[in-house]
XYZ file of C-alpha atoms in Angstrom:
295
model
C -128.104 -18.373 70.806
C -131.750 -17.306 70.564
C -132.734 -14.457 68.425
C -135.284 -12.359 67.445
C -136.905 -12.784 64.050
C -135.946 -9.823 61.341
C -138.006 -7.703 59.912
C -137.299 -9.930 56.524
C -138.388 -12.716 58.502
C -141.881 -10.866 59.373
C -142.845 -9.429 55.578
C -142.525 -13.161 54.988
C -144.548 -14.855 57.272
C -147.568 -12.052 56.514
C -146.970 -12.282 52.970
C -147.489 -16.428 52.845
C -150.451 -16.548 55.289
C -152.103 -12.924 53.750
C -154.071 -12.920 57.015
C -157.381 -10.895 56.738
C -158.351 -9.802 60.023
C -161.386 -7.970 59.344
C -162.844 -11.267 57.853
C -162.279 -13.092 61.019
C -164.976 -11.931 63.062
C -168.707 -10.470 62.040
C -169.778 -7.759 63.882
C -173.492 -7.160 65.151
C -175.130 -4.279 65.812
C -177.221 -4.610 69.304
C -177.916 -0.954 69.846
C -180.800 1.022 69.588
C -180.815 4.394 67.590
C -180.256 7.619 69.398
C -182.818 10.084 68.135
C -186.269 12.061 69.034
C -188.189 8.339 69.411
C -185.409 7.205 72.258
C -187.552 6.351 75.343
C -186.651 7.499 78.748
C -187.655 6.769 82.052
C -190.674 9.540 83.206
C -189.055 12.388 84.070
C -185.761 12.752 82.082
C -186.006 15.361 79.464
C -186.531 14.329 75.746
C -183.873 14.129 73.482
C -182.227 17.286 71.630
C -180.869 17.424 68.197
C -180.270 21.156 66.693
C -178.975 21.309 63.679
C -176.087 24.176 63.470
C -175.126 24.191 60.028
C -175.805 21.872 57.046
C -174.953 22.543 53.397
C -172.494 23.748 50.799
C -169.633 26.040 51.380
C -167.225 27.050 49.422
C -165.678 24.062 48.453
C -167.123 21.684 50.570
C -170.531 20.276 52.118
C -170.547 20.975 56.204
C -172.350 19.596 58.497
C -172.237 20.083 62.614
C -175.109 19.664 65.277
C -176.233 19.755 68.875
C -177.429 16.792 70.857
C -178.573 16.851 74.288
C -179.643 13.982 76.339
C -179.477 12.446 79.698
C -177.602 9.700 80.688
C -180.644 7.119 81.079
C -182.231 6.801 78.168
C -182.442 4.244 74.883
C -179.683 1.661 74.260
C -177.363 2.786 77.562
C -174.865 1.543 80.537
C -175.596 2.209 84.222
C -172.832 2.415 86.380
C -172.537 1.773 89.356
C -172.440 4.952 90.776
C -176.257 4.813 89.671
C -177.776 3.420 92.809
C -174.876 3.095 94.767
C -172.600 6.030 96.911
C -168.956 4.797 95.832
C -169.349 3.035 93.091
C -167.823 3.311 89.513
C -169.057 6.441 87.950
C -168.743 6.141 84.318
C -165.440 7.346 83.596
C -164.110 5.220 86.047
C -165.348 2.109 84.749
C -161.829 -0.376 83.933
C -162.339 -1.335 80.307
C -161.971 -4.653 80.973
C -165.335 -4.326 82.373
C -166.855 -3.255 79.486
C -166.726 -6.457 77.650
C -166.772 -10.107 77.933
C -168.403 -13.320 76.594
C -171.710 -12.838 75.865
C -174.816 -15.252 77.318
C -178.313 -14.780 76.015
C -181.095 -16.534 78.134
C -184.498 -16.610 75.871
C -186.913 -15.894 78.369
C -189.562 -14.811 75.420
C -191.944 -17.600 76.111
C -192.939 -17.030 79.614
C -192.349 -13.388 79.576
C -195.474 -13.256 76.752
C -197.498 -15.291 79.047
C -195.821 -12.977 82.045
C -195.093 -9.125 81.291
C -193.795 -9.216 85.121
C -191.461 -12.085 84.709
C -188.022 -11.833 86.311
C -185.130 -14.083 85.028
C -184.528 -16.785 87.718
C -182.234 -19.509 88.531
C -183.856 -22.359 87.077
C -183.741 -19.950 83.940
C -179.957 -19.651 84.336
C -179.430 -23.667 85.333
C -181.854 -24.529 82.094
C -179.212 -22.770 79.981
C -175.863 -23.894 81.315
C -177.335 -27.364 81.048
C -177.583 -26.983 77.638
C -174.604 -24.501 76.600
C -172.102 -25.289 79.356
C -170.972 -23.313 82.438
C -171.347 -18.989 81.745
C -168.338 -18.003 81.445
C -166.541 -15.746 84.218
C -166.677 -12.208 83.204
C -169.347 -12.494 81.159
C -172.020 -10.114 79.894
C -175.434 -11.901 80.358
C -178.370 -10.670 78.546
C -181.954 -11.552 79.129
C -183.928 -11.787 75.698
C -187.550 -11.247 76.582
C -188.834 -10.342 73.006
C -189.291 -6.768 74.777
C -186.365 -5.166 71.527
C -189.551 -5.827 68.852
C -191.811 -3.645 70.514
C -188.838 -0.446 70.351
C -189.733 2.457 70.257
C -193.324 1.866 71.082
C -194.151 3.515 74.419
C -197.025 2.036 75.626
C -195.504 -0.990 74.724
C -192.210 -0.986 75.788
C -193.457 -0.077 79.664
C -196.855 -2.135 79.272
C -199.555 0.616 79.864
C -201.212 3.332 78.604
C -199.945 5.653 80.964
C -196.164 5.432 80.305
C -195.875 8.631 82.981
C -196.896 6.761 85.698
C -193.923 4.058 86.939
C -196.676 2.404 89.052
C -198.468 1.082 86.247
C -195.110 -0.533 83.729
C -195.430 -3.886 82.945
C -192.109 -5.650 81.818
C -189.890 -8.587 82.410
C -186.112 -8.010 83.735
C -183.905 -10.149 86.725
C -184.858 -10.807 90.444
C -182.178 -9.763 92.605
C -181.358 -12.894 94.184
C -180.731 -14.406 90.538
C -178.150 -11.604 89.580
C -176.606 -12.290 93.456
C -175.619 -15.734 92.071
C -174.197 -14.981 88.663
C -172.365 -12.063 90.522
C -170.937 -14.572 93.706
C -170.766 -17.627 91.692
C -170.025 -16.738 87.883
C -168.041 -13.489 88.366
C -169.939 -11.895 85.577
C -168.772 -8.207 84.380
C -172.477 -7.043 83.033
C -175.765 -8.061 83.421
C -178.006 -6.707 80.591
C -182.054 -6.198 79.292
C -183.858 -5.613 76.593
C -186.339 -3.752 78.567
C -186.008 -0.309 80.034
C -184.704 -1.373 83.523
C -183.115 -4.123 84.952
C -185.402 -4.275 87.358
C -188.998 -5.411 86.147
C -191.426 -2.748 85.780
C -193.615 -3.176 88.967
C -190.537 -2.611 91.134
C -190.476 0.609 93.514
C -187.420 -0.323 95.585
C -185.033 -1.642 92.148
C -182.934 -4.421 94.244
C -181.736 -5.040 91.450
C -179.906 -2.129 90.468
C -178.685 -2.464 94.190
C -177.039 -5.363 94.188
C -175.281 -4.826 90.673
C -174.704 -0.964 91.830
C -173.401 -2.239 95.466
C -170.547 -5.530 93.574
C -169.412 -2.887 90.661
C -171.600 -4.594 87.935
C -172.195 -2.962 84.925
C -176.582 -2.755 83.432
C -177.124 -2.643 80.522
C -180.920 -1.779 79.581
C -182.569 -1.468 76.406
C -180.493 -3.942 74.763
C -181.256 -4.433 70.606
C -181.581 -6.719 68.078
C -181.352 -10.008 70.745
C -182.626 -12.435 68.019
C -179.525 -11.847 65.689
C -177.094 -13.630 67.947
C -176.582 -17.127 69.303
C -177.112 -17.228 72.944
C -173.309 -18.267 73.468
C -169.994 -18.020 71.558
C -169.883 -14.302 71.285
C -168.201 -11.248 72.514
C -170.066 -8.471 73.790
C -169.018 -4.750 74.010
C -170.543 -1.777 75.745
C -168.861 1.218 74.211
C -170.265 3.735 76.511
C -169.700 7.423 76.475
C -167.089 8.442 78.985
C -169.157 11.268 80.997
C -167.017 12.241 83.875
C -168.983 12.020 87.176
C -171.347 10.028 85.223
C -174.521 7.369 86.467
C -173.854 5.869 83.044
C -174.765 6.961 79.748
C -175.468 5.802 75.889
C -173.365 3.633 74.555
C -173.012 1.445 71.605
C -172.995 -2.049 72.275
C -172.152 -5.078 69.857
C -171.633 -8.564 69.733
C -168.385 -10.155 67.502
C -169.180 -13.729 66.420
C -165.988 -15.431 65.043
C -165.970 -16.605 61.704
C -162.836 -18.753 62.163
C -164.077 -22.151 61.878
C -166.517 -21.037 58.623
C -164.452 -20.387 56.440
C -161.096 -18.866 55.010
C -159.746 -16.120 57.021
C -157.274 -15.117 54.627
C -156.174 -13.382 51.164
C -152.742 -15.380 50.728
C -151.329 -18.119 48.567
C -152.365 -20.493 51.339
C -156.095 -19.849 51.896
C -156.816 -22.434 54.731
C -158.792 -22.084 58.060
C -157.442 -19.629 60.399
C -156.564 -22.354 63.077
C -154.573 -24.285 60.685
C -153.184 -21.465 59.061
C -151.433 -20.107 62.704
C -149.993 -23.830 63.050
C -148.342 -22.914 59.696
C -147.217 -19.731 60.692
C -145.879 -20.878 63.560
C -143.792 -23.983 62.108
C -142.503 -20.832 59.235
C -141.410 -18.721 62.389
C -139.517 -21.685 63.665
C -138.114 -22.816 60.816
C -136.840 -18.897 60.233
C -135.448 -19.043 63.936
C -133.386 -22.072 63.314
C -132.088 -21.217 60.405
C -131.326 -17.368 61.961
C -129.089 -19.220 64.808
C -127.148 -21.632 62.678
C -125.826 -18.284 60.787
C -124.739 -16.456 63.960
């Protein structure tokens, strides 16, 4: 008769393999700091932080302030409800949605030679050639080089009169690219390291559209692009849940797993973490059988 293994059985199996699971992934920071350099798009209001108390009391340091700041603005989601009457608004966004495996497609060459480029297919058929099929449900970033010039403004929307939209320069998708990673690759987020997924000359944003329209989450000012492969991780977009939100900051990070680099655990048996579940799992047998032949 099958059985379930004892708590006995458990403190054994986790005391031989010692598993570390904090060592089994590295975590990378992709997110842009909040603060009073955070660009926004011409007019949104400029970020607010108040201080309301910092210093010793009593018997303790304190500290508590007050941040203001709209949803669009720095490392942040869009929702659909952005450009789209129906769609997600941010606190309705499934958090499955919110993260999946992440795709990086270098586009830094011919955006230098191109501050207008948008990401196309050939772009996205150059990669898979090389790295395999995207993934369903991924989140796929474009990596124009656009992160090293944060939080430069004239930079950032290439011109000297960062007030006027007419006159940004900057790379980001064409529409009818993201329409094929949405129809044919299922992906969950599409993502920039620019202030908009759609390029900076743009007046009509068929971009935002189509991702708004199929429920696909933006992600725009993306971070620190260079400091991941362009496959094998896991992206996150841990966005602040505004109700009746557009979108909103949000931290987002890539985990990159560590499993096949080197020992995952603390144990007696300090082996890779794919041979070390095999183990485990023979252990657990071994316990079950034993369990049975004493009922």
């Amino acid at each position: 008769m099958a059985s379930m293994i004892t708590p006995t059985m458990l403190v054994v199996i986790l005391l031989l393999c010692g598993l570390d699971y904090a060592s089994m992934f590295q975590v990378l920071d992709l997110t842009h700091d909040l603060s009073a350099k955070t660009l926004y798009w011409p007019g949104n209001p400029s970020y607010n932080f108040t201080e309301l108390a910092r210093g010793q009391m009593d018997n303790f340091w304190y500290e508590s302030n007050f941040i203001a700041t709209a949803e669009h603005g720095g490392t942040h989601v869009d929702s659909p409800a952005h450009f789209y009457e129906g769609g997600w608004r941010t606190q309705q966004i499934p958090m499955e949605r919110l993260t999946g495996p992440g795709v990086v497609i270098d586009v830094k060459d011919k955006a230098r030679d191109n501050p207008d480029y948008r990401v196309l297919l050939n772009d996205i058929t150059e990669w898979e050639s090389v790295n395999g099929r995207i993934p369903d449900n991924a989140a796929v970033i474009m990596n124009s080089g656009w992160g090293a010039k944060y939080p430069n403004k004239t930079a950032v929307f290439g011109t000297e009169t960062p007030s006027v939209p007419s006159t940004f320069h900057f790379p980001a998708w064409h529409q009818d690219t993201v329409t094929w990673l949405i129809n044919q690759r299922h992906v969950y987020m599409i993502g920039v390291d620019t202030p908009s997924t759609d390029f900076g000359q743009s007046s009509t944003f068929p971009t935002h559209v189509v991702l708004s329209k199929h429920n696909v989450v933006g992600l725009e000012n993306v971070a620190n692009l260079d400091t991941i492969p362009v496959s094998g991780t896991r992206i996150f977009a841990a966005v602040t849940k505004i109700k009746d939100g557009s979108g909103g900051p949000a931290r987002i990070f890539a985990t990159i797993s560590t499993e096949d680099e080197k020992c995952t655990n603390s144990g007696p048996l300090r082996l890779p973490l794919s041979v070390l579940s095999l183990i485990c799992v023979g252990v657990a047998t071994i316990m079950f059988m034993y369990h049975d032949e004493q009922i």
